[in-house]
mmCIF file of C-alpha atoms in Angstrom:
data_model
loop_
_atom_site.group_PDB
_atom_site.id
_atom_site.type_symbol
_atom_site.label_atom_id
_atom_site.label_comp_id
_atom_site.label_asym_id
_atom_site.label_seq_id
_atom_site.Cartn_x
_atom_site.Cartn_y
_atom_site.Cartn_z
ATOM 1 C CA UNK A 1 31.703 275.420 16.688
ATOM 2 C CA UNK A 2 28.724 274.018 17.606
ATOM 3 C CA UNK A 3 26.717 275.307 20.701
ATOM 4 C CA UNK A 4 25.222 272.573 23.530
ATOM 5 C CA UNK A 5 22.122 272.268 23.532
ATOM 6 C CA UNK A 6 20.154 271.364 26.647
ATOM 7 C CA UNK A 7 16.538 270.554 28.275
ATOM 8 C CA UNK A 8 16.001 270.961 31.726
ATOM 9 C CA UNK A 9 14.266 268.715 33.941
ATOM 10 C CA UNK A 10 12.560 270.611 37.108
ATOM 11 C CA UNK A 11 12.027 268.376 40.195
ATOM 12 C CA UNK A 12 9.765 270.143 42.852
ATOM 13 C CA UNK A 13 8.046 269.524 45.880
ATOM 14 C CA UNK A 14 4.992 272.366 47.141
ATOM 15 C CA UNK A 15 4.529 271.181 50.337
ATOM 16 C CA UNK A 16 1.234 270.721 49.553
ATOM 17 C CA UNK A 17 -1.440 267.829 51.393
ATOM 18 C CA UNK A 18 -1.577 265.826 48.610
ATOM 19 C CA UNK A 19 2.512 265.830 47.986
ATOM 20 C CA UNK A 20 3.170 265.479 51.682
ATOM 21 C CA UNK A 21 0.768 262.145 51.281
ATOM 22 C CA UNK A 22 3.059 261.175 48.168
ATOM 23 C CA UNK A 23 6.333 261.553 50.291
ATOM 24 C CA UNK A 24 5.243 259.625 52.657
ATOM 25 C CA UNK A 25 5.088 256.719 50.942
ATOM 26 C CA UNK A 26 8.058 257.566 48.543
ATOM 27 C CA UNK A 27 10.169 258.871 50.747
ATOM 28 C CA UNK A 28 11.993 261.122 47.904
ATOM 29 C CA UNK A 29 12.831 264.692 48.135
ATOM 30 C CA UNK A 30 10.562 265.901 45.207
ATOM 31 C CA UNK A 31 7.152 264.579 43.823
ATOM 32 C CA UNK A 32 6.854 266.699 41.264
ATOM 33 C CA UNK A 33 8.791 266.665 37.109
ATOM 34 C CA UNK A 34 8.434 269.167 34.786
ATOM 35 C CA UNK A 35 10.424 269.722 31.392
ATOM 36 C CA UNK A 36 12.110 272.593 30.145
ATOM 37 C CA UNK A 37 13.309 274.074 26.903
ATOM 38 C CA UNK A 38 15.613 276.646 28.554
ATOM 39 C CA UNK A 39 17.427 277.520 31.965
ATOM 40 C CA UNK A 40 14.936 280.168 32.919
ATOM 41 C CA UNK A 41 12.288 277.686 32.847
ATOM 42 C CA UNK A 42 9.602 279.786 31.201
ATOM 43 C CA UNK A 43 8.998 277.499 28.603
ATOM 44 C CA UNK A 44 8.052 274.527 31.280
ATOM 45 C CA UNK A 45 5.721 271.957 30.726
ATOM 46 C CA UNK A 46 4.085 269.013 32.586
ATOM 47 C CA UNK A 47 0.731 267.333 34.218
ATOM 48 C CA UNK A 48 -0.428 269.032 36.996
ATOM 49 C CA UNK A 49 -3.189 271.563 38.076
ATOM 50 C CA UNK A 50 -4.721 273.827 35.353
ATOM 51 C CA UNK A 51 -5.742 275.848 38.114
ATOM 52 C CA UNK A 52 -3.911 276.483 41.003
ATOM 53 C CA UNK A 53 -6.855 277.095 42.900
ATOM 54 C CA UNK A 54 -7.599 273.468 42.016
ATOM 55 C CA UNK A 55 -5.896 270.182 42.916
ATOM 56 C CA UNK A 56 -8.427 267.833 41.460
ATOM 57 C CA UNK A 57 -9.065 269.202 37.849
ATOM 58 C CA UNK A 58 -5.216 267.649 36.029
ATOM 59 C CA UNK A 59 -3.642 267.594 32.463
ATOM 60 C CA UNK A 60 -1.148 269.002 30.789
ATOM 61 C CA UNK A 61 -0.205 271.978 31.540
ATOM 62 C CA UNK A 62 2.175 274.812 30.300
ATOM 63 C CA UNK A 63 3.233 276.116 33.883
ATOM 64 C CA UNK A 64 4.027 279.401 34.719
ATOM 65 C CA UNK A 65 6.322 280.004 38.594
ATOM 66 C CA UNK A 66 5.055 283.121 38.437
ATOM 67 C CA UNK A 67 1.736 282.956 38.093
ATOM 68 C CA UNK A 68 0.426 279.164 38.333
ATOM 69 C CA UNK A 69 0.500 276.528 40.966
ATOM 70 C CA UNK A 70 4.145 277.732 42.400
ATOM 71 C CA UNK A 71 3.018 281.167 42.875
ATOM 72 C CA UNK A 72 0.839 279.847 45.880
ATOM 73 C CA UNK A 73 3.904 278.079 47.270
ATOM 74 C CA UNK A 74 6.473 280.114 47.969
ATOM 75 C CA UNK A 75 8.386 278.001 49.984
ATOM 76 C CA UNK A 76 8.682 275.377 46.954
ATOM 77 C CA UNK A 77 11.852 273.430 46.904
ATOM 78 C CA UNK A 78 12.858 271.971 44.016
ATOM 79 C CA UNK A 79 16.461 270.782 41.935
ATOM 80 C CA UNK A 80 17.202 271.241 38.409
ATOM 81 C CA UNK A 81 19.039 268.916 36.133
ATOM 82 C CA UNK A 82 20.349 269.599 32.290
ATOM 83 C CA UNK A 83 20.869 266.793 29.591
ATOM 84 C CA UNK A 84 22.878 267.624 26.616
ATOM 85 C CA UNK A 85 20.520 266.855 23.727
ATOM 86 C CA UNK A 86 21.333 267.970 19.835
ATOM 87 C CA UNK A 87 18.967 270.435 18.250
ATOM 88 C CA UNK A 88 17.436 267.561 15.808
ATOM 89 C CA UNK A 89 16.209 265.759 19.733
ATOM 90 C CA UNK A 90 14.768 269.442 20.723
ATOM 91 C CA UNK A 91 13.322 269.206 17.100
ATOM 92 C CA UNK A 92 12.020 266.554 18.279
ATOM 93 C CA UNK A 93 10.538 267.115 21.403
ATOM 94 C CA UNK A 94 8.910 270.589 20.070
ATOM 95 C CA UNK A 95 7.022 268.668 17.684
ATOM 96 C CA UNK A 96 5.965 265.600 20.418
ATOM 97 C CA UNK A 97 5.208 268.392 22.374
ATOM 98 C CA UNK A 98 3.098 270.212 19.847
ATOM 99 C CA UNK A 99 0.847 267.077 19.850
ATOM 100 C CA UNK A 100 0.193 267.919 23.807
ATOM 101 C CA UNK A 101 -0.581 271.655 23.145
ATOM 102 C CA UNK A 102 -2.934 270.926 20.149
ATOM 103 C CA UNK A 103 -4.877 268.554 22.132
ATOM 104 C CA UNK A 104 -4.689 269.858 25.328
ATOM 105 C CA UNK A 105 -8.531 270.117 26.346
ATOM 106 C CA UNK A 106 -8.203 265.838 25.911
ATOM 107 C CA UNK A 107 -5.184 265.002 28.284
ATOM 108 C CA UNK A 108 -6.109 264.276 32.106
ATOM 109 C CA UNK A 109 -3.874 263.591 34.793
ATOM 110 C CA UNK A 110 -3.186 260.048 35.691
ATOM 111 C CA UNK A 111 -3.801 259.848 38.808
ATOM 112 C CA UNK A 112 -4.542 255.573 38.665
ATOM 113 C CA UNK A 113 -1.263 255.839 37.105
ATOM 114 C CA UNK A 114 0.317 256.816 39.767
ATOM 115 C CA UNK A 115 -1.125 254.138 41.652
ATOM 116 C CA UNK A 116 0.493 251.954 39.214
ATOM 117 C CA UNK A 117 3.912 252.676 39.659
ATOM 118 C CA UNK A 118 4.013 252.071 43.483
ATOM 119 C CA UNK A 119 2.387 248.307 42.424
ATOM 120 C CA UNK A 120 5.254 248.850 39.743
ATOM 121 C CA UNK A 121 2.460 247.918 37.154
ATOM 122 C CA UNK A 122 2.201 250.263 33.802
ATOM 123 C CA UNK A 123 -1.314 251.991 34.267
ATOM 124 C CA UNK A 124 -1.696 254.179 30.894
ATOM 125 C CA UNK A 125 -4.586 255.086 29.496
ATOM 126 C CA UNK A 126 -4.794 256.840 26.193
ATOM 127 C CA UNK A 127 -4.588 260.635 26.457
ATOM 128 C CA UNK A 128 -3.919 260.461 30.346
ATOM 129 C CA UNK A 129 -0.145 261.107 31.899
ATOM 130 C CA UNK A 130 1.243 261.969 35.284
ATOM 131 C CA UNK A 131 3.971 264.182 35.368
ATOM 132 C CA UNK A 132 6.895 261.955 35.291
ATOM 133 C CA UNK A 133 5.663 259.581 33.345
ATOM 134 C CA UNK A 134 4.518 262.721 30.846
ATOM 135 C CA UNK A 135 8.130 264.312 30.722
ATOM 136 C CA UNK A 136 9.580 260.314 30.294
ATOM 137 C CA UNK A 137 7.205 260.356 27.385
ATOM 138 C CA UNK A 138 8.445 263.495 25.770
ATOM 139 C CA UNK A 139 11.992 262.125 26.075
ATOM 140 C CA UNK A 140 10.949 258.659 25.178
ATOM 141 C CA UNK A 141 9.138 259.599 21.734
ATOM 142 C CA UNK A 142 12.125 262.044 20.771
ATOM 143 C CA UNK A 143 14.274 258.867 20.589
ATOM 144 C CA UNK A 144 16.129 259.890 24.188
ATOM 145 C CA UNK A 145 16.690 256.368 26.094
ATOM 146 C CA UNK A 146 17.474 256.803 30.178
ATOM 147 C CA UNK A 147 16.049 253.989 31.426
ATOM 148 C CA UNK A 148 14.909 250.036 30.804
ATOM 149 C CA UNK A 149 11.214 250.922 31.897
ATOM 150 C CA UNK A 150 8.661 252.567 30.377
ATOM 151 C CA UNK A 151 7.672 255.987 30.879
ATOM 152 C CA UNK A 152 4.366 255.013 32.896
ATOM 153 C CA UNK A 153 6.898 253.688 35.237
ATOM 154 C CA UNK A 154 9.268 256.242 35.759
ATOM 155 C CA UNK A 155 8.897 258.088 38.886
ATOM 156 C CA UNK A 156 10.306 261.843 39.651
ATOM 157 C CA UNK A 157 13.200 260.066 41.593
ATOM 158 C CA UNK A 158 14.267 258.189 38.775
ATOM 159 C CA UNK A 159 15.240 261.564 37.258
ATOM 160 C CA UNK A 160 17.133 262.428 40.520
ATOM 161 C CA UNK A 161 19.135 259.129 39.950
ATOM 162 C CA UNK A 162 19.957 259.344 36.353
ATOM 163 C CA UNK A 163 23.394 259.756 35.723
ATOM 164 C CA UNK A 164 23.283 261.009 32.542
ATOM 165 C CA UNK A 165 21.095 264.257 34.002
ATOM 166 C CA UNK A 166 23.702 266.890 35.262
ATOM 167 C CA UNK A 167 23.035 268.723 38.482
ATOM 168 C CA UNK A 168 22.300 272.437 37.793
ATOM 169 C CA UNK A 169 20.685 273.697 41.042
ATOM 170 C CA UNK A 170 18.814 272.645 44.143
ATOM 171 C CA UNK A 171 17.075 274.975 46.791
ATOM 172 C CA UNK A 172 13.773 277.074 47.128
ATOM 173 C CA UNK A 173 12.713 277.404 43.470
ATOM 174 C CA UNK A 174 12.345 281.495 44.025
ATOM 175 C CA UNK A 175 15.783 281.490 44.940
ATOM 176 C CA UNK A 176 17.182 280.131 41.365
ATOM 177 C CA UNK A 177 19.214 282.588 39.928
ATOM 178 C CA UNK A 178 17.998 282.134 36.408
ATOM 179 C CA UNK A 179 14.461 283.283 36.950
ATOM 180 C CA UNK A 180 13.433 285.952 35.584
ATOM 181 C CA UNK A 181 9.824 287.977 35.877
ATOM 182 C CA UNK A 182 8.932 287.612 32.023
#
């Protein structure tokens, strides 16, 4: 018998200026995507701050809810979704992946991008992702279809309305039951 497989997709919202400016023009939940290889989410991985002291300095990042950005918000909210992948897709996105943690020191965050999809105008430079449009990318590349649009497009909401994501958890992120203190 063959076990399922799964990534996780992590939607969160900090609370923070610059996602309460996002909301407001969104008007969705969460602001925020990151990708995950299991339920605890310690192998999680996204664009966002590579320090959390730091909201202007962006790329990819390998986060950490213990220690990174989410440590300094601890009333994050956030929900989780699973899609049922095979092992060849996590293959798959291990090695896309790999491209993103060889190279990290030339990925930036962006942020014009995100401009972009509120015109809903692709904005993609080489070597430069937001976080959506990063873990849409991963996806994308491993041969996983969700949407019509392309990943520069794809918003954290989108993720939120996919049907083919299944709902796994939503609350304060310190709350989730899988976490554990690594």
């Amino acid at each position: 018998m063959r076990l399922k497989s799964y990534v996780y997709i992590l939607l969160t919202d900090t609370g923070t200026l610059f996602t309460k400016s996002i909301k407001k023009y969104t008007k969705a939940p969460y602001n925020h995507a990151s990708i995950s290889f299991d339920a605890e989410l310690t192998e999680l991985y996204s664009f966002g701050r590579k320090n959390p002291n730091n909201p202007i300095n962006g790329g990819f990042v390998k986060e950490d809810i213990f220690t990174g950005t989410y440590s300094k918000y601890p009333e994050t909210t956030c929900v989780i979704y699973k899609l049922e992948v095979s092992e060849r897709d996590i293959e798959k996105m291990k090695r896309v992946l790999n491209i993103f943690k060889k190279n990290q020191k030339k990925f930036l965050y962006n942020l014009i991008g995100v401009l972009g999809v509120s015109l809903n105008e692709p904005v993609e430079f080489s070597n430069s992702y937001f976080c959506s449009q990063f873990v849409a990318e991963v996806l994308h590349r491993s041969g996983i279809k969700l949407w019509d649009k392309l990943p520069a497009l794809i918003t954290p909401d989108d993720f939120r309305q996919n049907e083919q994501l299944v709902f796994v958890y939503e609350g304060k992120l310190f709350d989730y039951g899988h976490l554990r203190k690594t």
